[in-house]
mmCIF file of C-alpha atoms in Angstrom:
data_model
loop_
_atom_site.group_PDB
_atom_site.id
_atom_site.type_symbol
_atom_site.label_atom_id
_atom_site.label_comp_id
_atom_site.label_asym_id
_atom_site.label_seq_id
_atom_site.Cartn_x
_atom_site.Cartn_y
_atom_site.Cartn_z
ATOM 1 C CA UNK A 904 74.594 158.194 98.263
ATOM 2 C CA UNK A 905 77.177 160.904 98.789
ATOM 3 C CA UNK A 906 78.837 159.855 102.040
ATOM 4 C CA UNK A 907 79.762 163.447 102.937
ATOM 5 C CA UNK A 908 76.070 164.227 103.387
ATOM 6 C CA UNK A 909 76.023 162.320 106.688
ATOM 7 C CA UNK A 910 78.860 162.678 109.149
ATOM 8 C CA UNK A 911 77.921 159.949 111.611
ATOM 9 C CA UNK A 912 76.415 156.467 111.654
ATOM 10 C CA UNK A 913 72.726 156.530 110.614
ATOM 11 C CA UNK A 914 72.116 153.192 112.344
ATOM 12 C CA UNK A 915 71.975 155.176 115.596
ATOM 13 C CA UNK A 916 68.965 157.192 114.418
ATOM 14 C CA UNK A 917 65.761 156.876 116.474
ATOM 15 C CA UNK A 918 67.367 154.638 119.094
ATOM 16 C CA UNK A 919 66.629 157.029 121.940
ATOM 17 C CA UNK A 920 63.250 158.095 123.238
ATOM 18 C CA UNK A 921 63.367 161.882 123.637
ATOM 19 C CA UNK A 922 60.512 164.036 124.886
ATOM 20 C CA UNK A 923 59.731 166.675 122.244
ATOM 21 C CA UNK A 924 57.783 169.821 123.089
ATOM 22 C CA UNK A 925 55.704 170.934 120.096
ATOM 23 C CA UNK A 926 53.823 174.177 119.649
ATOM 24 C CA UNK A 927 52.024 173.692 116.377
ATOM 25 C CA UNK A 928 48.712 174.140 114.580
ATOM 26 C CA UNK A 929 45.580 172.113 115.227
ATOM 27 C CA UNK A 930 45.392 170.848 111.646
ATOM 28 C CA UNK A 931 48.603 168.832 111.861
ATOM 29 C CA UNK A 932 48.879 168.317 115.619
ATOM 30 C CA UNK A 933 47.766 164.671 115.549
ATOM 31 C CA UNK A 934 49.904 163.773 112.533
ATOM 32 C CA UNK A 935 52.958 165.299 114.168
ATOM 33 C CA UNK A 936 52.344 163.560 117.506
ATOM 34 C CA UNK A 937 51.882 160.192 115.799
ATOM 35 C CA UNK A 938 54.953 160.713 113.625
ATOM 36 C CA UNK A 939 57.089 161.301 116.707
ATOM 37 C CA UNK A 940 55.699 158.167 118.344
ATOM 38 C CA UNK A 941 56.423 156.217 115.151
ATOM 39 C CA UNK A 942 60.116 157.150 115.332
ATOM 40 C CA UNK A 943 60.481 156.189 118.982
ATOM 41 C CA UNK A 944 59.982 159.680 120.432
ATOM 42 C CA UNK A 945 57.528 161.132 122.928
ATOM 43 C CA UNK A 946 55.499 164.212 121.963
ATOM 44 C CA UNK A 947 54.002 166.779 124.292
ATOM 45 C CA UNK A 948 51.834 169.576 122.880
ATOM 46 C CA UNK A 949 51.844 171.989 125.811
ATOM 47 C CA UNK A 950 51.361 175.673 124.991
ATOM 48 C CA UNK A 951 50.359 177.259 128.305
ATOM 49 C CA UNK A 952 53.238 179.577 129.192
ATOM 50 C CA UNK A 953 52.520 179.126 132.906
ATOM 51 C CA UNK A 954 53.901 175.585 132.617
ATOM 52 C CA UNK A 955 57.079 176.521 130.762
ATOM 53 C CA UNK A 956 59.418 177.073 133.759
ATOM 54 C CA UNK A 957 58.980 173.435 134.856
ATOM 55 C CA UNK A 958 58.271 171.896 131.459
ATOM 56 C CA UNK A 959 61.517 173.053 129.889
ATOM 57 C CA UNK A 960 63.503 171.326 132.625
ATOM 58 C CA UNK A 961 62.061 167.983 131.496
ATOM 59 C CA UNK A 962 61.942 168.038 127.711
ATOM 60 C CA UNK A 963 64.745 167.066 125.317
ATOM 61 C CA UNK A 964 63.897 169.098 122.206
ATOM 62 C CA UNK A 965 61.563 171.777 120.879
ATOM 63 C CA UNK A 966 59.570 172.336 117.686
ATOM 64 C CA UNK A 967 57.948 175.752 117.177
ATOM 65 C CA UNK A 968 55.548 175.965 114.230
ATOM 66 C CA UNK A 969 54.071 179.297 113.051
ATOM 67 C CA UNK A 970 51.182 177.666 111.203
ATOM 68 C CA UNK A 971 48.392 178.865 113.511
ATOM 69 C CA UNK A 972 49.234 182.498 114.140
ATOM 70 C CA UNK A 973 47.654 184.788 116.716
ATOM 71 C CA UNK A 974 48.662 187.225 119.441
ATOM 72 C CA UNK A 975 48.571 184.416 121.988
ATOM 73 C CA UNK A 976 50.520 182.016 119.763
ATOM 74 C CA UNK A 977 53.200 184.609 119.094
ATOM 75 C CA UNK A 978 53.687 185.005 122.845
ATOM 76 C CA UNK A 979 53.791 181.222 123.364
ATOM 77 C CA UNK A 980 56.411 180.752 120.647
ATOM 78 C CA UNK A 981 58.509 183.675 121.863
ATOM 79 C CA UNK A 982 58.467 182.444 125.451
ATOM 80 C CA UNK A 983 59.207 178.858 124.406
ATOM 81 C CA UNK A 984 62.173 180.036 122.338
ATOM 82 C CA UNK A 985 63.484 181.981 125.344
ATOM 83 C CA UNK A 986 63.175 179.001 127.696
ATOM 84 C CA UNK A 987 64.734 176.668 125.129
ATOM 85 C CA UNK A 988 67.835 178.841 124.933
ATOM 86 C CA UNK A 989 67.957 179.253 128.699
ATOM 87 C CA UNK A 990 67.850 175.484 129.258
ATOM 88 C CA UNK A 991 69.955 174.518 126.229
ATOM 89 C CA UNK A 992 67.219 172.582 124.426
ATOM 90 C CA UNK A 993 67.753 172.017 120.674
ATOM 91 C CA UNK A 994 65.113 173.933 118.735
ATOM 92 C CA UNK A 995 63.540 173.781 115.290
ATOM 93 C CA UNK A 996 61.597 176.784 113.964
ATOM 94 C CA UNK A 997 59.098 175.998 111.200
ATOM 95 C CA UNK A 998 58.416 179.318 109.478
ATOM 96 C CA UNK A 999 55.043 178.238 108.084
ATOM 97 C CA UNK A 1000 53.278 181.040 106.201
ATOM 98 C CA UNK A 1001 56.121 183.521 106.654
ATOM 99 C CA UNK A 1002 55.087 184.996 103.298
ATOM 100 C CA UNK A 1003 51.536 185.700 104.532
ATOM 101 C CA UNK A 1004 52.367 188.863 106.456
ATOM 102 C CA UNK A 1005 55.304 190.864 107.857
ATOM 103 C CA UNK A 1006 54.232 189.750 111.355
ATOM 104 C CA UNK A 1007 55.467 186.210 110.853
ATOM 105 C CA UNK A 1008 58.708 187.305 109.218
ATOM 106 C CA UNK A 1009 59.385 189.690 112.098
ATOM 107 C CA UNK A 1010 58.840 186.875 114.596
ATOM 108 C CA UNK A 1011 61.225 184.514 112.792
ATOM 109 C CA UNK A 1012 63.924 187.195 112.764
ATOM 110 C CA UNK A 1013 63.414 187.705 116.503
ATOM 111 C CA UNK A 1014 63.610 183.955 117.124
ATOM 112 C CA UNK A 1015 66.919 183.775 115.266
ATOM 113 C CA UNK A 1016 68.451 185.823 118.076
ATOM 114 C CA UNK A 1017 67.927 182.822 120.371
ATOM 115 C CA UNK A 1018 70.118 180.688 118.096
ATOM 116 C CA UNK A 1019 67.759 177.840 117.102
ATOM 117 C CA UNK A 1020 69.541 174.882 115.577
ATOM 118 C CA UNK A 1021 67.290 174.793 112.495
ATOM 119 C CA UNK A 1022 64.928 177.179 110.725
ATOM 120 C CA UNK A 1023 62.875 175.531 107.995
ATOM 121 C CA UNK A 1024 60.146 176.290 105.479
ATOM 122 C CA UNK A 1025 59.376 175.541 101.873
ATOM 123 C CA UNK A 1026 61.529 177.221 99.220
ATOM 124 C CA UNK A 1027 58.989 179.994 98.620
ATOM 125 C CA UNK A 1028 58.661 180.756 102.333
ATOM 126 C CA UNK A 1029 62.400 181.044 102.796
ATOM 127 C CA UNK A 1030 62.707 183.236 99.723
ATOM 128 C CA UNK A 1031 60.282 185.623 101.420
ATOM 129 C CA UNK A 1032 62.293 185.354 104.629
ATOM 130 C CA UNK A 1033 65.470 186.584 102.930
ATOM 131 C CA UNK A 1034 63.702 189.167 100.754
ATOM 132 C CA UNK A 1035 63.829 187.378 97.383
ATOM 133 C CA UNK A 1036 60.945 187.546 94.925
ATOM 134 C CA UNK A 1037 58.580 184.559 94.868
ATOM 135 C CA UNK A 1038 55.243 183.601 93.333
ATOM 136 C CA UNK A 1039 54.456 181.404 96.326
ATOM 137 C CA UNK A 1040 51.281 182.339 98.197
ATOM 138 C CA UNK A 1041 50.114 181.549 101.710
ATOM 139 C CA UNK A 1042 51.724 178.328 102.887
ATOM 140 C CA UNK A 1043 52.206 176.930 99.373
ATOM 141 C CA UNK A 1044 55.437 176.920 97.420
ATOM 142 C CA UNK A 1045 55.698 177.752 93.727
ATOM 143 C CA UNK A 1046 57.362 175.523 91.159
ATOM 144 C CA UNK A 1047 59.419 178.413 89.750
ATOM 145 C CA UNK A 1048 61.260 178.593 93.085
ATOM 146 C CA UNK A 1049 62.455 175.018 92.492
ATOM 147 C CA UNK A 1050 64.426 175.784 89.359
ATOM 148 C CA UNK A 1051 68.179 175.209 89.732
ATOM 149 C CA UNK A 1052 69.051 178.869 89.329
ATOM 150 C CA UNK A 1053 66.444 179.900 91.911
ATOM 151 C CA UNK A 1054 67.691 177.288 94.399
ATOM 152 C CA UNK A 1055 71.275 178.471 94.084
ATOM 153 C CA UNK A 1056 70.125 182.072 94.482
ATOM 154 C CA UNK A 1057 68.266 181.120 97.648
ATOM 155 C CA UNK A 1058 71.241 179.154 98.919
ATOM 156 C CA UNK A 1059 73.492 182.176 98.485
ATOM 157 C CA UNK A 1060 71.035 184.467 100.291
ATOM 158 C CA UNK A 1061 70.612 182.007 103.156
ATOM 159 C CA UNK A 1062 74.388 181.737 103.339
ATOM 160 C CA UNK A 1063 74.558 185.477 103.912
ATOM 161 C CA UNK A 1064 71.892 185.223 106.619
ATOM 162 C CA UNK A 1065 73.826 182.402 108.242
ATOM 163 C CA UNK A 1066 76.875 184.633 108.558
ATOM 164 C CA UNK A 1067 74.773 186.758 110.905
ATOM 165 C CA UNK A 1068 73.355 183.714 112.704
ATOM 166 C CA UNK A 1069 76.163 181.138 112.377
ATOM 167 C CA UNK A 1070 74.698 178.634 114.828
ATOM 168 C CA UNK A 1071 71.529 178.154 112.763
ATOM 169 C CA UNK A 1072 71.076 175.788 109.819
ATOM 170 C CA UNK A 1073 68.458 176.631 107.186
ATOM 171 C CA UNK A 1074 66.292 174.068 105.395
ATOM 172 C CA UNK A 1075 64.148 174.888 102.354
ATOM 173 C CA UNK A 1076 61.900 171.992 101.335
ATOM 174 C CA UNK A 1077 60.475 171.191 97.919
ATOM 175 C CA UNK A 1078 60.977 168.847 95.001
ATOM 176 C CA UNK A 1079 64.650 169.416 95.680
ATOM 177 C CA UNK A 1080 65.449 170.133 99.328
ATOM 178 C CA UNK A 1081 68.079 172.746 100.109
ATOM 179 C CA UNK A 1082 70.133 172.874 103.300
ATOM 180 C CA UNK A 1083 72.586 175.605 104.264
ATOM 181 C CA UNK A 1084 74.768 174.262 107.057
ATOM 182 C CA UNK A 1085 78.062 175.682 108.311
ATOM 183 C CA UNK A 1086 78.494 177.736 105.151
ATOM 184 C CA UNK A 1087 77.960 174.794 102.795
ATOM 185 C CA UNK A 1088 75.011 174.051 100.509
ATOM 186 C CA UNK A 1089 73.399 170.613 100.300
ATOM 187 C CA UNK A 1090 70.781 169.669 97.710
ATOM 188 C CA UNK A 1091 68.726 166.515 98.352
ATOM 189 C CA UNK A 1092 66.727 164.829 95.617
ATOM 190 C CA UNK A 1093 64.708 162.014 97.190
ATOM 191 C CA UNK A 1094 60.923 162.136 97.493
ATOM 192 C CA UNK A 1095 57.743 161.821 95.416
ATOM 193 C CA UNK A 1096 55.126 164.413 94.313
ATOM 194 C CA UNK A 1097 52.416 162.784 96.435
ATOM 195 C CA UNK A 1098 54.099 164.083 99.604
ATOM 196 C CA UNK A 1099 53.141 167.623 98.571
ATOM 197 C CA UNK A 1100 49.484 166.616 98.333
ATOM 198 C CA UNK A 1101 49.151 165.682 101.997
ATOM 199 C CA UNK A 1102 48.653 168.248 104.746
ATOM 200 C CA UNK A 1103 51.424 168.540 107.279
ATOM 201 C CA UNK A 1104 54.266 166.612 105.663
ATOM 202 C CA UNK A 1105 56.617 169.549 106.158
ATOM 203 C CA UNK A 1106 55.514 169.806 109.785
ATOM 204 C CA UNK A 1107 56.341 166.146 110.307
ATOM 205 C CA UNK A 1108 59.837 166.658 108.879
ATOM 206 C CA UNK A 1109 60.399 169.443 111.403
ATOM 207 C CA UNK A 1110 59.354 167.139 114.229
ATOM 208 C CA UNK A 1111 61.714 164.405 113.045
ATOM 209 C CA UNK A 1112 64.583 166.915 112.923
ATOM 210 C CA UNK A 1113 63.817 167.925 116.509
ATOM 211 C CA UNK A 1114 63.790 164.260 117.519
ATOM 212 C CA UNK A 1115 67.209 163.572 116.020
ATOM 213 C CA UNK A 1116 68.692 166.730 117.525
ATOM 214 C CA UNK A 1117 67.329 165.714 120.920
ATOM 215 C CA UNK A 1118 69.016 162.320 120.583
ATOM 216 C CA UNK A 1119 72.384 164.012 120.192
ATOM 217 C CA UNK A 1120 72.852 163.778 116.428
ATOM 218 C CA UNK A 1121 74.722 166.639 114.756
ATOM 219 C CA UNK A 1122 72.744 169.442 113.131
ATOM 220 C CA UNK A 1123 73.809 168.280 109.674
ATOM 221 C CA UNK A 1124 72.912 164.651 110.291
ATOM 222 C CA UNK A 1125 69.625 165.598 111.958
ATOM 223 C CA UNK A 1126 68.578 167.767 109.024
ATOM 224 C CA UNK A 1127 69.833 165.606 106.162
ATOM 225 C CA UNK A 1128 68.717 162.453 107.964
ATOM 226 C CA UNK A 1129 65.184 163.625 108.764
ATOM 227 C CA UNK A 1130 64.482 164.973 105.281
ATOM 228 C CA UNK A 1131 65.945 161.946 103.551
ATOM 229 C CA UNK A 1132 64.283 159.444 105.865
ATOM 230 C CA UNK A 1133 60.833 160.934 105.318
ATOM 231 C CA UNK A 1134 61.369 161.173 101.561
ATOM 232 C CA UNK A 1135 62.529 157.561 101.434
ATOM 233 C CA UNK A 1136 59.360 156.581 103.298
ATOM 234 C CA UNK A 1137 57.397 158.397 100.590
ATOM 235 C CA UNK A 1138 59.245 156.581 97.832
ATOM 236 C CA UNK A 1139 58.628 153.187 99.397
ATOM 237 C CA UNK A 1140 54.970 154.031 100.087
ATOM 238 C CA UNK A 1141 54.411 154.896 96.429
ATOM 239 C CA UNK A 1142 55.935 151.587 95.359
ATOM 240 C CA UNK A 1143 53.256 149.791 97.394
ATOM 241 C CA UNK A 1144 50.317 151.686 95.861
ATOM 242 C CA UNK A 1145 48.302 150.581 92.888
ATOM 243 C CA UNK A 1146 47.782 152.875 89.889
ATOM 244 C CA UNK A 1147 46.061 155.287 89.855
ATOM 245 C CA UNK A 1148 47.433 156.211 93.271
ATOM 246 C CA UNK A 1149 44.798 157.116 95.838
ATOM 247 C CA UNK A 1150 46.155 159.583 98.370
ATOM 248 C CA UNK A 1151 44.529 157.836 101.331
ATOM 249 C CA UNK A 1152 46.236 154.631 100.288
ATOM 250 C CA UNK A 1153 49.534 156.489 99.891
ATOM 251 C CA UNK A 1154 49.138 158.082 103.342
ATOM 252 C CA UNK A 1155 48.462 154.681 104.901
ATOM 253 C CA UNK A 1156 51.643 153.202 103.472
ATOM 254 C CA UNK A 1157 53.640 156.381 104.223
ATOM 255 C CA UNK A 1158 53.010 156.251 107.956
ATOM 256 C CA UNK A 1159 53.566 152.496 108.075
ATOM 257 C CA UNK A 1160 56.969 153.078 106.482
ATOM 258 C CA UNK A 1161 57.685 155.894 108.930
ATOM 259 C CA UNK A 1162 57.284 153.486 111.829
ATOM 260 C CA UNK A 1163 59.312 150.628 110.342
ATOM 261 C CA UNK A 1164 61.919 151.803 107.826
ATOM 262 C CA UNK A 1165 64.421 152.995 110.454
ATOM 263 C CA UNK A 1166 64.647 149.429 111.749
ATOM 264 C CA UNK A 1167 66.362 148.472 108.496
ATOM 265 C CA UNK A 1168 70.117 149.044 108.522
ATOM 266 C CA UNK A 1169 70.374 150.183 104.919
ATOM 267 C CA UNK A 1170 67.736 152.864 104.290
ATOM 268 C CA UNK A 1171 70.348 155.633 104.109
ATOM 269 C CA UNK A 1172 72.214 153.994 101.227
ATOM 270 C CA UNK A 1173 69.572 155.371 98.859
ATOM 271 C CA UNK A 1174 69.985 159.026 99.833
ATOM 272 C CA UNK A 1175 70.499 161.139 96.709
ATOM 273 C CA UNK A 1176 72.135 164.515 96.933
ATOM 274 C CA UNK A 1177 75.200 166.676 96.524
ATOM 275 C CA UNK A 1178 77.125 169.033 98.783
ATOM 276 C CA UNK A 1179 78.710 172.253 97.566
ATOM 277 C CA UNK A 1180 81.489 173.584 99.749
ATOM 278 C CA UNK A 1181 81.629 177.333 100.354
#
């Protein structure tokens, strides 16, 4: 582990019980809600804008996921982002499918004006966000975007975007996860390929980030910690599976690890990564 990757004490992670407002897609709604419960958080999936004035006085953090896009959902996400800024609630934007159409990219750019703590997506999605070429389609990333040169190119472009929105950290997920935080670049290398074969794993990471932010962890620790924790759960789940690995078996062990690994006081010692200073 590179100690500079985490600035605080990871033993404090998931000790609170924050209420996390999630606007997300129906496909991963249950997985995300369960994942939050597994890490000692409370989810609420309320998307009726009529409730927002009172709701945002009660919640502790916000996750806004673009996965299920529509006119109504765009309005819900926009209003939620506005209320989150007004009430000072830490916010994670998951730019799912930003490469699908200019509509989603335009929305993410608008949401950046409300200074969310984190904007995430897979490497291909964030390449589209910053205007770099990518072979990724829909919500899927492409392996060419995971090459070292491509990651550094993306990191540089996100660094330029961060100069315009300095309060926002950017997370690009993939085989190697890339984080641009406070002008520095962090590359994380934990995880297993099976995580990419399950629906909603990226959504779950976004929810865990929101949970840590809501518990008062720093943006860097929340982002590095959430990504690394989930990837470590994947690594441990794979170790418990028999060959050939059945994905249902892997999923079973993954979510068991999610609900128990944080109770160990040494899980963070296996974080693999490097930080490049600007």
